[in-house]
PDB file of C-alpha atoms and ligand atoms in Angstrom:
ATOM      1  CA  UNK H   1      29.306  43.515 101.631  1.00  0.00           C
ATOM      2  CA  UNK H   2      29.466  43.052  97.825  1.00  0.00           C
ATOM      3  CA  UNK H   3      32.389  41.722  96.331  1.00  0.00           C
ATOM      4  CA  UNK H   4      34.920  44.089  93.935  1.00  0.00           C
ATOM      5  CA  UNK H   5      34.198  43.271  90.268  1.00  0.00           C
ATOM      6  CA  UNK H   6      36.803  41.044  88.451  1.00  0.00           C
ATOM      7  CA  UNK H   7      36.334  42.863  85.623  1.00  0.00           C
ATOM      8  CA  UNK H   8      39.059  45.518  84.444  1.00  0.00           C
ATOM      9  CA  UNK H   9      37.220  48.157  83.334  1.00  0.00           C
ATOM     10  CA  UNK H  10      33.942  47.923  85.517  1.00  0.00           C
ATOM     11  CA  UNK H  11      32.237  51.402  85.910  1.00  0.00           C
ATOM     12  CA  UNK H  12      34.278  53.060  82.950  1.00  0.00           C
ATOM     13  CA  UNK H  13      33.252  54.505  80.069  1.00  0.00           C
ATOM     14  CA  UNK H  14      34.699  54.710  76.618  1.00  0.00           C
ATOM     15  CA  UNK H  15      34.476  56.242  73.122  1.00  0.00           C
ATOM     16  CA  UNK H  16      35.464  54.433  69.979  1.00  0.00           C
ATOM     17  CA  UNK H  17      35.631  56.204  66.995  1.00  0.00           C
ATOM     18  CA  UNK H  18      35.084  53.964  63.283  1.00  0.00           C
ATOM     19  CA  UNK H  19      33.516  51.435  65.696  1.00  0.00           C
ATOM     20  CA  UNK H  20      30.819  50.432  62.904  1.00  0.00           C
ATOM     21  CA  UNK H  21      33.347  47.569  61.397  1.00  0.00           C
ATOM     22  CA  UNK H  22      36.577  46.001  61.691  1.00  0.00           C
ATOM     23  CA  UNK H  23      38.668  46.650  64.769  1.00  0.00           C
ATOM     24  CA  UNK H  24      36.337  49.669  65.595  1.00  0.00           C
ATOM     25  CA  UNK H  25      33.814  47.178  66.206  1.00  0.00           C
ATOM     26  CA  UNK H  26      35.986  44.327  67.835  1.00  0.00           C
ATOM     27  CA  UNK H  27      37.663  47.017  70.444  1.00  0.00           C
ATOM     28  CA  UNK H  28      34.234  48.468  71.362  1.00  0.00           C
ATOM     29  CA  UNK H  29      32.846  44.390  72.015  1.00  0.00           C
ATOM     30  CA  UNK H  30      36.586  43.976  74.021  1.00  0.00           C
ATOM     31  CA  UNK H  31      35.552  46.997  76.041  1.00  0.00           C
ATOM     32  CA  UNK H  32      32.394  46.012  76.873  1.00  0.00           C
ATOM     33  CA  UNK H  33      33.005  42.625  78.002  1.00  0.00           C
ATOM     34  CA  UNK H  34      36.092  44.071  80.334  1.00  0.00           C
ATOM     35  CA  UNK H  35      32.836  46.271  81.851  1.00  0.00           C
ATOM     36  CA  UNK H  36      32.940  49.263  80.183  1.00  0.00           C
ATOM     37  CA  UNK H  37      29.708  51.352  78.681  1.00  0.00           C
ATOM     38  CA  UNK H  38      30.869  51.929  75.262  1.00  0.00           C
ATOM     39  CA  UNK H  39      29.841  54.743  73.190  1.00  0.00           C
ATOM     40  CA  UNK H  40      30.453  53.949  69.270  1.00  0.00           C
ATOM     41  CA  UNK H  41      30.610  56.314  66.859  1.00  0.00           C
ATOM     42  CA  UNK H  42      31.271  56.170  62.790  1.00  0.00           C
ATOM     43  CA  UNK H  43      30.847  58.336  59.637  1.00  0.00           C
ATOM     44  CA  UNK H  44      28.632  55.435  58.111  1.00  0.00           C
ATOM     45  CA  UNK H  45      24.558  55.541  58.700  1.00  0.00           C
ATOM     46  CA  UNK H  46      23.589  52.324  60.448  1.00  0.00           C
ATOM     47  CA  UNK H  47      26.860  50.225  61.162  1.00  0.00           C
ATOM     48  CA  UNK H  48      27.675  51.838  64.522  1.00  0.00           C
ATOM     49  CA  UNK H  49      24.160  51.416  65.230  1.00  0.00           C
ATOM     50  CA  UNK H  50      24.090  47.417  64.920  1.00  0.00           C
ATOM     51  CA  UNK H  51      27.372  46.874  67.181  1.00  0.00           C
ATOM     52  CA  UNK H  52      25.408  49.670  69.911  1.00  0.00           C
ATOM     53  CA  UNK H  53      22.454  47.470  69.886  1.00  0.00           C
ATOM     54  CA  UNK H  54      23.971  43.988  70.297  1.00  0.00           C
ATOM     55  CA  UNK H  55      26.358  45.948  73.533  1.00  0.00           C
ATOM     56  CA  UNK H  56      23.826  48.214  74.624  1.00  0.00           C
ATOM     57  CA  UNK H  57      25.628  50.842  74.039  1.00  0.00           C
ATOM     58  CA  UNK H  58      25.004  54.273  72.720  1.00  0.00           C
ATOM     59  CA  UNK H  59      25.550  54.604  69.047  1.00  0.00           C
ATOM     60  CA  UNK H  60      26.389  58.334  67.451  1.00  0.00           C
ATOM     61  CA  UNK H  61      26.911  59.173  63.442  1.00  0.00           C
ATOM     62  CA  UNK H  62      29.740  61.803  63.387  1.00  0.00           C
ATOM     63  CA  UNK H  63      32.583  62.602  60.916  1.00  0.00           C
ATOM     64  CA  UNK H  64      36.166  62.921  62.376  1.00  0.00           C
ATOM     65  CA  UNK H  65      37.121  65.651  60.046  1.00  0.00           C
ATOM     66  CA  UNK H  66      35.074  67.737  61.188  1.00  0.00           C
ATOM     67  CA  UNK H  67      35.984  69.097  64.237  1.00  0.00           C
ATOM     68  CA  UNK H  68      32.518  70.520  65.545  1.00  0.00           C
ATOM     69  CA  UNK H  69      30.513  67.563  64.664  1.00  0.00           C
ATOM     70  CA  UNK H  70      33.050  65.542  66.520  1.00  0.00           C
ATOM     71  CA  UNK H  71      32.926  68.062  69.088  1.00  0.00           C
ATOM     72  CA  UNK H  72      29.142  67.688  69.461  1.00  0.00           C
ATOM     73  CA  UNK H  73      29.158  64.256  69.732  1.00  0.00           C
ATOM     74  CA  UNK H  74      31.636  63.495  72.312  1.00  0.00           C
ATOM     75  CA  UNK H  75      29.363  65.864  74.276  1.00  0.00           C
ATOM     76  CA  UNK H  76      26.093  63.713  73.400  1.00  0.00           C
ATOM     77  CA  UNK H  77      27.938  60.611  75.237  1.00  0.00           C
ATOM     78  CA  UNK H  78      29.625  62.996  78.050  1.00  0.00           C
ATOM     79  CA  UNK H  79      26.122  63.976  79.050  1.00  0.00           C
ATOM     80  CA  UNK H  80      24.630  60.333  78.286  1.00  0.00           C
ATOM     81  CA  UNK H  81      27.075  58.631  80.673  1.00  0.00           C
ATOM     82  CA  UNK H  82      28.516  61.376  83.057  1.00  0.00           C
ATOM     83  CA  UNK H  83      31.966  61.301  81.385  1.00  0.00           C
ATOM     84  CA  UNK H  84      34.271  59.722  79.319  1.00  0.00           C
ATOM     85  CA  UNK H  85      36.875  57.665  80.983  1.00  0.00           C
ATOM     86  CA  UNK H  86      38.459  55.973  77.792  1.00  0.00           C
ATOM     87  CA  UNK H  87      38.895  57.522  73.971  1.00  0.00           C
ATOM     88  CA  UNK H  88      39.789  55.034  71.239  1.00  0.00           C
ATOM     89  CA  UNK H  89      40.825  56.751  67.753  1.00  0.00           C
ATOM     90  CA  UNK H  90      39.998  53.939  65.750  1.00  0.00           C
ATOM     91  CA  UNK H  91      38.583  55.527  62.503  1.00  0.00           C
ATOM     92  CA  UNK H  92      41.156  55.400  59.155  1.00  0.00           C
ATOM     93  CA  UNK H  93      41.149  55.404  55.736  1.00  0.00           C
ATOM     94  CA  UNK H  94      43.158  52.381  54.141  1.00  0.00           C
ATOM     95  CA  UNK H  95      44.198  52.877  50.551  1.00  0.00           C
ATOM     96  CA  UNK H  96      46.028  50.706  48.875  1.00  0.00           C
ATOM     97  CA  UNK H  97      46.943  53.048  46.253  1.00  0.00           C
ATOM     98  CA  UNK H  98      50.351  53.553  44.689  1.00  0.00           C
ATOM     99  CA  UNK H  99      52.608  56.445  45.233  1.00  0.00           C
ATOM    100  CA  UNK H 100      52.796  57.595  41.908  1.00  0.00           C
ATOM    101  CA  UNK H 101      49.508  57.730  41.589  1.00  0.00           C
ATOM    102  CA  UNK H 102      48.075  59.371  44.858  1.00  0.00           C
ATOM    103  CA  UNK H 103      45.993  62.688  43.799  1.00  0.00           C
ATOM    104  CA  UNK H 104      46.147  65.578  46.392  1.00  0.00           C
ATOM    105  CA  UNK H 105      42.872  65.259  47.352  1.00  0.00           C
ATOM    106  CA  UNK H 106      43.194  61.547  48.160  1.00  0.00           C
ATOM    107  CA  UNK H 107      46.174  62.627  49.667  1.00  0.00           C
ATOM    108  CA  UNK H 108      44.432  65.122  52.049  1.00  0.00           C
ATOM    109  CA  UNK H 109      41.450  63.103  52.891  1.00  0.00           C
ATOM    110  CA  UNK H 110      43.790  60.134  54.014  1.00  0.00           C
ATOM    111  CA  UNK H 111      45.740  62.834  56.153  1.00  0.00           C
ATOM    112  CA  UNK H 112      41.798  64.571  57.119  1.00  0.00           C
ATOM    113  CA  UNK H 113      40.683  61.435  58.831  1.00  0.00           C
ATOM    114  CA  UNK H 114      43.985  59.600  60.220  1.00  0.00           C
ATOM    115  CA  UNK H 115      45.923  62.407  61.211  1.00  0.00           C
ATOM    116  CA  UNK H 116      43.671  65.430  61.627  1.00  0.00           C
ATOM    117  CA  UNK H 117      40.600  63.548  63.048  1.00  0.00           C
ATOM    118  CA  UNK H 118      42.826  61.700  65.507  1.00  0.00           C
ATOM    119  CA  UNK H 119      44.393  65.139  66.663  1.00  0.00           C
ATOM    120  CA  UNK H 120      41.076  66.804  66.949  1.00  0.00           C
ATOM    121  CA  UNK H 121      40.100  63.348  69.155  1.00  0.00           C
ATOM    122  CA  UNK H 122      42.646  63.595  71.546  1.00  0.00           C
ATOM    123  CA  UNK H 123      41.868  67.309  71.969  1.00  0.00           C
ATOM    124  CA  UNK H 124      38.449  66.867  72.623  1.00  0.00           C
ATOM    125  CA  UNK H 125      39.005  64.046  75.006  1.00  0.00           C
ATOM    126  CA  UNK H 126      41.757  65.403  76.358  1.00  0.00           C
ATOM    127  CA  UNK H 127      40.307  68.929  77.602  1.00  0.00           C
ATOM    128  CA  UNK H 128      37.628  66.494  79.154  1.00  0.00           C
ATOM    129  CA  UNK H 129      39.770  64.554  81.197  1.00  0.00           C
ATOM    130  CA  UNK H 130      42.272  67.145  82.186  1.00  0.00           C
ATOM    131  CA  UNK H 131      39.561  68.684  83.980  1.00  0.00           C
ATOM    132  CA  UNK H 132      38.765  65.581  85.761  1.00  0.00           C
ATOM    133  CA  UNK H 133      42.228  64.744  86.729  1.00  0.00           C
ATOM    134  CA  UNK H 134      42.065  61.232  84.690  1.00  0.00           C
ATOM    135  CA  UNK H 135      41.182  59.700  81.669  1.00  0.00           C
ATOM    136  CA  UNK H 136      42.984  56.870  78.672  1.00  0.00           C
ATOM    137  CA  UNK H 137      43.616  58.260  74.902  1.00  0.00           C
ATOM    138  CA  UNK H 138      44.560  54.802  72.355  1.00  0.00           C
ATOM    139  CA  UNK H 139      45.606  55.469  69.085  1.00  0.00           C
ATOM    140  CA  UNK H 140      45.409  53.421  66.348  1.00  0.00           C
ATOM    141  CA  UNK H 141      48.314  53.601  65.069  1.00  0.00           C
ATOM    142  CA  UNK H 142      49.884  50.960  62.522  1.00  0.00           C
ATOM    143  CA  UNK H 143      53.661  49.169  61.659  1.00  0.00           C
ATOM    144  CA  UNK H 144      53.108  50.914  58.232  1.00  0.00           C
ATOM    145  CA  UNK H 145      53.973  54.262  60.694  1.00  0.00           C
ATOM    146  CA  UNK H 146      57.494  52.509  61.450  1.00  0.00           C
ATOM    147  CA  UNK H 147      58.460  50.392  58.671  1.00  0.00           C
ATOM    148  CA  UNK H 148      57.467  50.459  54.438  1.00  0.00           C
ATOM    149  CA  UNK H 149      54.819  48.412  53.636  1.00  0.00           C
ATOM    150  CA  UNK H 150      53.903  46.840  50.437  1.00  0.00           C
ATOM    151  CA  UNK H 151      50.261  46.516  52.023  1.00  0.00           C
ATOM    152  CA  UNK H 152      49.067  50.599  52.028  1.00  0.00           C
ATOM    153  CA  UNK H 153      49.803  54.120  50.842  1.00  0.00           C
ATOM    154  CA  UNK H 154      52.699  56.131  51.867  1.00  0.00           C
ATOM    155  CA  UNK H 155      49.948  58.606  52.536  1.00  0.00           C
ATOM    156  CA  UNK H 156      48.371  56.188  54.970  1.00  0.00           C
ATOM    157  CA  UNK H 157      51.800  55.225  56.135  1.00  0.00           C
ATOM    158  CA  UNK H 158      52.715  59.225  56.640  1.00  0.00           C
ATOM    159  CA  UNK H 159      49.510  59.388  58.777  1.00  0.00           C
ATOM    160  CA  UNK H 160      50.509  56.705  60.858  1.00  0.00           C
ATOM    161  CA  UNK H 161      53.807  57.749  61.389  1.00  0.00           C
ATOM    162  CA  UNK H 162      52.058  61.280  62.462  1.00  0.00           C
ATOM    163  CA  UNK H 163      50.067  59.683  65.019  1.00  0.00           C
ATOM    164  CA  UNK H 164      53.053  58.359  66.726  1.00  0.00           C
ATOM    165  CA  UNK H 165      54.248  61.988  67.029  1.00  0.00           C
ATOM    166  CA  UNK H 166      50.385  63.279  68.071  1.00  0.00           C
ATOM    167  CA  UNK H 167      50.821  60.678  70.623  1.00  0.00           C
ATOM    168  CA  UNK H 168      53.711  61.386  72.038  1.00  0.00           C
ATOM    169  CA  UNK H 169      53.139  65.605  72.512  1.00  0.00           C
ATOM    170  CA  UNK H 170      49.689  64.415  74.174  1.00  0.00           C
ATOM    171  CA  UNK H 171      51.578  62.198  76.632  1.00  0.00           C
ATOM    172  CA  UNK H 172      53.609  64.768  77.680  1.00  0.00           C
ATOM    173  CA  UNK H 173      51.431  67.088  77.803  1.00  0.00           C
ATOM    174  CA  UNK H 174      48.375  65.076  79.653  1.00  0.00           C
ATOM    175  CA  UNK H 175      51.154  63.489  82.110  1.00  0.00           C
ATOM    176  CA  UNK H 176      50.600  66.000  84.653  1.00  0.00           C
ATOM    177  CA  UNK H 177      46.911  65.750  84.984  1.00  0.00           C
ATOM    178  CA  UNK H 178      46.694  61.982  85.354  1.00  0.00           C
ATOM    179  CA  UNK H 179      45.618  61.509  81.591  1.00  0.00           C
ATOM    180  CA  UNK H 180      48.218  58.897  79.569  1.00  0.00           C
ATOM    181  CA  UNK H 181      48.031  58.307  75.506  1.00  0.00           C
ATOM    182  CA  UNK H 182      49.661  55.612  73.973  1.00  0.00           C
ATOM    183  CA  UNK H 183      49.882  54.342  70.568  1.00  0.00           C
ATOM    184  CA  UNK H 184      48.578  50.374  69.743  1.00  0.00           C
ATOM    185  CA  UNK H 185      50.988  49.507  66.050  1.00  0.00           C
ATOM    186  CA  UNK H 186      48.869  46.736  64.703  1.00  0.00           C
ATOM    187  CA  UNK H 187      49.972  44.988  61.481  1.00  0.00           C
ATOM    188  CA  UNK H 188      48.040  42.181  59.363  1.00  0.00           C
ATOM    189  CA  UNK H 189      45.410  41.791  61.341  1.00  0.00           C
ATOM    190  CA  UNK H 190      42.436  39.718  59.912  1.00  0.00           C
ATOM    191  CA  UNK H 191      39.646  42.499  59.091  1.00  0.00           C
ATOM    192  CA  UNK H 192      37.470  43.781  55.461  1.00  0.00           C
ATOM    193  CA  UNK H 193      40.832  45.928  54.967  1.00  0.00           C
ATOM    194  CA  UNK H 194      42.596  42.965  54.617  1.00  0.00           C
ATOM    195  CA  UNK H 195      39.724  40.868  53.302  1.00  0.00           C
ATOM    196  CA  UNK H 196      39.770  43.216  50.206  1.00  0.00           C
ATOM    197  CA  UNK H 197      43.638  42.471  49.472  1.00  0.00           C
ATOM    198  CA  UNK H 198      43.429  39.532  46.279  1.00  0.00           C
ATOM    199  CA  UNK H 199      44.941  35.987  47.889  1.00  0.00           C
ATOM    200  CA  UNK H 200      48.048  36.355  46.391  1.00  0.00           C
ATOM    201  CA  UNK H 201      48.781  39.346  47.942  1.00  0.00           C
ATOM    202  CA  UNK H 202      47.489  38.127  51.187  1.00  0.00           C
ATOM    203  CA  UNK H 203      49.779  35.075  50.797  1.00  0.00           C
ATOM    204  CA  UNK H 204      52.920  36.983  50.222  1.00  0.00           C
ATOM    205  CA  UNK H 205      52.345  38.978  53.434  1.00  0.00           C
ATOM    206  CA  UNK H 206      51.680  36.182  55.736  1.00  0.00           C
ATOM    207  CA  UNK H 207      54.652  34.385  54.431  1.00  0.00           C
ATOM    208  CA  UNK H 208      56.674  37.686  56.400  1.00  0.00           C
ATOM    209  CA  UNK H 209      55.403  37.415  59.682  1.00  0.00           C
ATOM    210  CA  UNK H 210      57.148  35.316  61.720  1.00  0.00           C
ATOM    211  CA  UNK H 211      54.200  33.766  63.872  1.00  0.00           C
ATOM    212  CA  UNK H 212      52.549  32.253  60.161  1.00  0.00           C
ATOM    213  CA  UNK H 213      49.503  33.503  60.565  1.00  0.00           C
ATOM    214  CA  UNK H 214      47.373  36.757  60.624  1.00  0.00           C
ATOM    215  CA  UNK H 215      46.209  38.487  64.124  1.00  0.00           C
ATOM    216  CA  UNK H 216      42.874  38.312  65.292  1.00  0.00           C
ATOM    217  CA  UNK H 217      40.375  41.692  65.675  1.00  0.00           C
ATOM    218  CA  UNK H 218      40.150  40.259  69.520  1.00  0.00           C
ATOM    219  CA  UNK H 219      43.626  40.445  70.229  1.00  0.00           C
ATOM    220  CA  UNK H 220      43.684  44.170  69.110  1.00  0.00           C
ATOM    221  CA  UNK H 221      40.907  44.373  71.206  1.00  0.00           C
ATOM    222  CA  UNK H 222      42.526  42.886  74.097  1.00  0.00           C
ATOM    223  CA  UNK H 223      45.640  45.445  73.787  1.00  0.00           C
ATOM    224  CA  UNK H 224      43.572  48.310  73.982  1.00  0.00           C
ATOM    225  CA  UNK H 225      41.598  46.410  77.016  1.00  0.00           C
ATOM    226  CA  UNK H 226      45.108  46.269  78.740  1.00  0.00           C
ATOM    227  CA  UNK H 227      45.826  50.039  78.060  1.00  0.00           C
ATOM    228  CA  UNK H 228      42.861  51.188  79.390  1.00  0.00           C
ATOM    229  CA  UNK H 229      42.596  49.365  82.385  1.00  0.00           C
ATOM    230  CA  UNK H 230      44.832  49.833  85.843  1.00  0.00           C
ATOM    231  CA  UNK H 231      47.315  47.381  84.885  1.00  0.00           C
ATOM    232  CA  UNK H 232      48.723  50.228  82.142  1.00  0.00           C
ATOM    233  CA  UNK H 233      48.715  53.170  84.707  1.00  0.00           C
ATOM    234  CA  UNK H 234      52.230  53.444  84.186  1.00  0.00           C
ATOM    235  CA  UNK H 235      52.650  53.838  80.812  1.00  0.00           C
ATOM    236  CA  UNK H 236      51.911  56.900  78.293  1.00  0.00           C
ATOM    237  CA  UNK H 237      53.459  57.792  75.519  1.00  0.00           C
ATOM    238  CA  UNK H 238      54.435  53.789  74.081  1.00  0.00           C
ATOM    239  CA  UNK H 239      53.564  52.386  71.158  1.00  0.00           C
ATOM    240  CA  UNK H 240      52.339  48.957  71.253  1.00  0.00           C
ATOM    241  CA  UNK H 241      53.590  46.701  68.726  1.00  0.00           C
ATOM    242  CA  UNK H 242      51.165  43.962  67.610  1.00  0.00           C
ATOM    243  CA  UNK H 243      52.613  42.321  64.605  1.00  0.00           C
ATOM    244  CA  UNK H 244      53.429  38.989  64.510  1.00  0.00           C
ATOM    245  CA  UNK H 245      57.169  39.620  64.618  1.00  0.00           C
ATOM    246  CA  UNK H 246      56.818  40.987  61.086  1.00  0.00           C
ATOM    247  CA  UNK H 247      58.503  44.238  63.050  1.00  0.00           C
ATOM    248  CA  UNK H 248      60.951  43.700  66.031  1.00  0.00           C
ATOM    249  CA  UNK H 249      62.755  46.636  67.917  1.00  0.00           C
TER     250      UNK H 249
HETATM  251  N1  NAD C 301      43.190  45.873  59.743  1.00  0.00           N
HETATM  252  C1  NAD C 301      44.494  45.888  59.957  1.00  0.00           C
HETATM  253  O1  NAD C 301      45.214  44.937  59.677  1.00  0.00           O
HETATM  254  C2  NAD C 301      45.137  47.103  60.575  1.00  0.00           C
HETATM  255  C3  NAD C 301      46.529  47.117  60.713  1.00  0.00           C
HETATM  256  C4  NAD C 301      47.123  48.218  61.297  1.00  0.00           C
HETATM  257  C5  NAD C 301      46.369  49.277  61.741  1.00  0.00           C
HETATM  258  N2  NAD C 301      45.018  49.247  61.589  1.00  0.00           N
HETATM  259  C6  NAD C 301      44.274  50.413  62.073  1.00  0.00           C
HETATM  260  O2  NAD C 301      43.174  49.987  62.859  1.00  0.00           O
HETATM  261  C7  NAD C 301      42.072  50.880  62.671  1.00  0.00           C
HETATM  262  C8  NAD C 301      40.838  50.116  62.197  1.00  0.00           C
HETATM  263  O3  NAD C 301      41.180  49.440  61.008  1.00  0.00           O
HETATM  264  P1  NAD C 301      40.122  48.531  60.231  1.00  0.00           P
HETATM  265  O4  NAD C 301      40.923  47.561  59.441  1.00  0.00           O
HETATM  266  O5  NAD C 301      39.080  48.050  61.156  1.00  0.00           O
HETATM  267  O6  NAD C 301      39.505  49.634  59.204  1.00  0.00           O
HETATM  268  P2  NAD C 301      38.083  49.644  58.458  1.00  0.00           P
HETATM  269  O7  NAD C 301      38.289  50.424  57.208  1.00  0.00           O
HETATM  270  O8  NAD C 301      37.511  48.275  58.367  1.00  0.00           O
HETATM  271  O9  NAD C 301      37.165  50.474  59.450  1.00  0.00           O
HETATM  272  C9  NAD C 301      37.333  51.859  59.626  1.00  0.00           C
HETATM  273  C10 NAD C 301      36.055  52.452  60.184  1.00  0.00           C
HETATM  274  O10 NAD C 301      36.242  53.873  60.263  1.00  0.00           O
HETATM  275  C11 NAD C 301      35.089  54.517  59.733  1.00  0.00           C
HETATM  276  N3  NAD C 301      35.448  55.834  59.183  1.00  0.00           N
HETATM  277  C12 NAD C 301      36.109  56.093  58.033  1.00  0.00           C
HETATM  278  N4  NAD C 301      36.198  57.418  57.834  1.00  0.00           N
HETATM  279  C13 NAD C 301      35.601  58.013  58.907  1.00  0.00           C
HETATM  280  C14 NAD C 301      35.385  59.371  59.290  1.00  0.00           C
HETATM  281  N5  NAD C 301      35.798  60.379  58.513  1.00  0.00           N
HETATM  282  N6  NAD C 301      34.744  59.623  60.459  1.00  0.00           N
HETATM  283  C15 NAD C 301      34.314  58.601  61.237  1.00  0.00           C
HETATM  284  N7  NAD C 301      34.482  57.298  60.927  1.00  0.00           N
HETATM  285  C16 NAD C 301      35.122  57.008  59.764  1.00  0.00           C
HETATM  286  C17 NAD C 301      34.585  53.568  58.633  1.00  0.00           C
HETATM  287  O11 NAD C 301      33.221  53.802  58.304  1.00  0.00           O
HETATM  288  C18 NAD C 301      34.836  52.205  59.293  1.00  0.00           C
HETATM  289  O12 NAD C 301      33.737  51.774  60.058  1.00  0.00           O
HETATM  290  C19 NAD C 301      42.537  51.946  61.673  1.00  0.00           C
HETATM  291  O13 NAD C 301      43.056  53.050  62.385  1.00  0.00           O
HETATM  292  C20 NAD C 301      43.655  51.236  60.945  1.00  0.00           C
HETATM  293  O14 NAD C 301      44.590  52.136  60.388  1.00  0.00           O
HETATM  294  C21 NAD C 301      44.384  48.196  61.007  1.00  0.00           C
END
């Protein structure tokens, strides 16, 4: 008689979107050590690649805007693995740029690839795992969606906010069908976004977060580890807040 693995996600499968750097890259190396088979996908040639190798996972190159392409690869890993048990919409843009300056095309690509591409992810994931009766949808979400912050755009912040909506109308609507969504609101959390911020700036926002210190990529990780596995079954439609205590509620 073998013995039942200890690990969470054992036997699953995920999808992580933007999962060539940062986060993207730290949540698909959570997933994997919880048990999952992690398919990684991102818009840039090569990174998603690396991360796939050093998992052995299955790396794809597709854009989030583009809702075909997307399409096309989601179906790559569905018929790779079997099925995808776990959806991740990791990939963002991050300006820093200020409102009064924000062009409209800026202004739609921020909205194309954090808004839009995150919608046309839980779509596509979610049509796959309302058929089979079960499934997990995490969205990156971010405490610039709930509070200002001096850190990004209020087009990035807009998105954000968005995604806490998208969220929310998935849950509801995948409840039935044994499918929950949930949003993960990270804030500050030590990564090339936040690498690229000049030390003064960095200074001034660790100064505001209660805990003194910045989060770790792992600790994201380990929140969307938690909402994919059993232990979350009863949740859909929360957002996560992972902040510090830069943002209490
Ligand atoms: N770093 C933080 O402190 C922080 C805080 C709150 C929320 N977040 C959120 O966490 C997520 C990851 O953040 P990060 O700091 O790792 O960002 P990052 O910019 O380091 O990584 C984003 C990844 O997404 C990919 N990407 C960009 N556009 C894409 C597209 N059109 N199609 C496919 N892939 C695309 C990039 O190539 C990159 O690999 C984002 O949703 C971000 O908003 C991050």
């Amino acid at each position: 008689m073998s013995s039942p693995s200890l690990l969470p996600l054992a036997g699953r499968v995920a999808f992580v979107t933007g999962a060539g750097q940062g986060l993207g890259a730290a949540i698909a190396r959570g997933l994997a050590q919880a048990g999952a088979r992690v398919a990684l996908t991102d818009i840039e040639q090569g990174h998603a690649e690396g991360v796939a190798a050093e998992l052995g996972g299955l790396a794809l190159r597709l854009d989030v805007r583009d809702e075909a392409a997307f399409g096309d690869g989601f179906g790559k890993a569905v018929a790779h693995f079997g099925a995808i048990d776990i959806m991740v919409n990791n990939a963002a843009r991050t300006p820093t740029t200020s409102l009064w300056d924000i062009t409209p095309d800026e202004w739609d690509d921020v909205l194309a690839i954090n808004l839009r591409g995150s919608f046309f992810g839980c779509r596509i994931a979610g049509r796959h795992m309302r058929e089979r009766g079960a499934g997990r949808i995490v969205n990156l979400a971010s405490m610039a969606g709930q509070q200002p912050s001096a850190a990004t755009g209020v087009h990035y912040a807009a998105s954000k906010a968005g995604l806490l909506a998208l969220t929310r109308s998935f849950a509801q609507e995948l409840a039935p069908h044994g499918v929950t969504v949930n949003a993960l609101a990270p804030a500050a959390i030590d990564s090339p976004a936040l690498d690229a911020l000049d030390p003064a700036r960095q200074q001034a926002l660790k100064a505001r977060i209660p805990l003194g210190r910045f989060g770790f990529p792992e600790e994201v990780a380990a929140a969307v580890v938690y909402l994919a596995s059993p232990a979350a079954a009863f949740m859909t439609g929360a957002t996560l807040d992972l902040n510090g205590g830069r943002f209490m509620r």
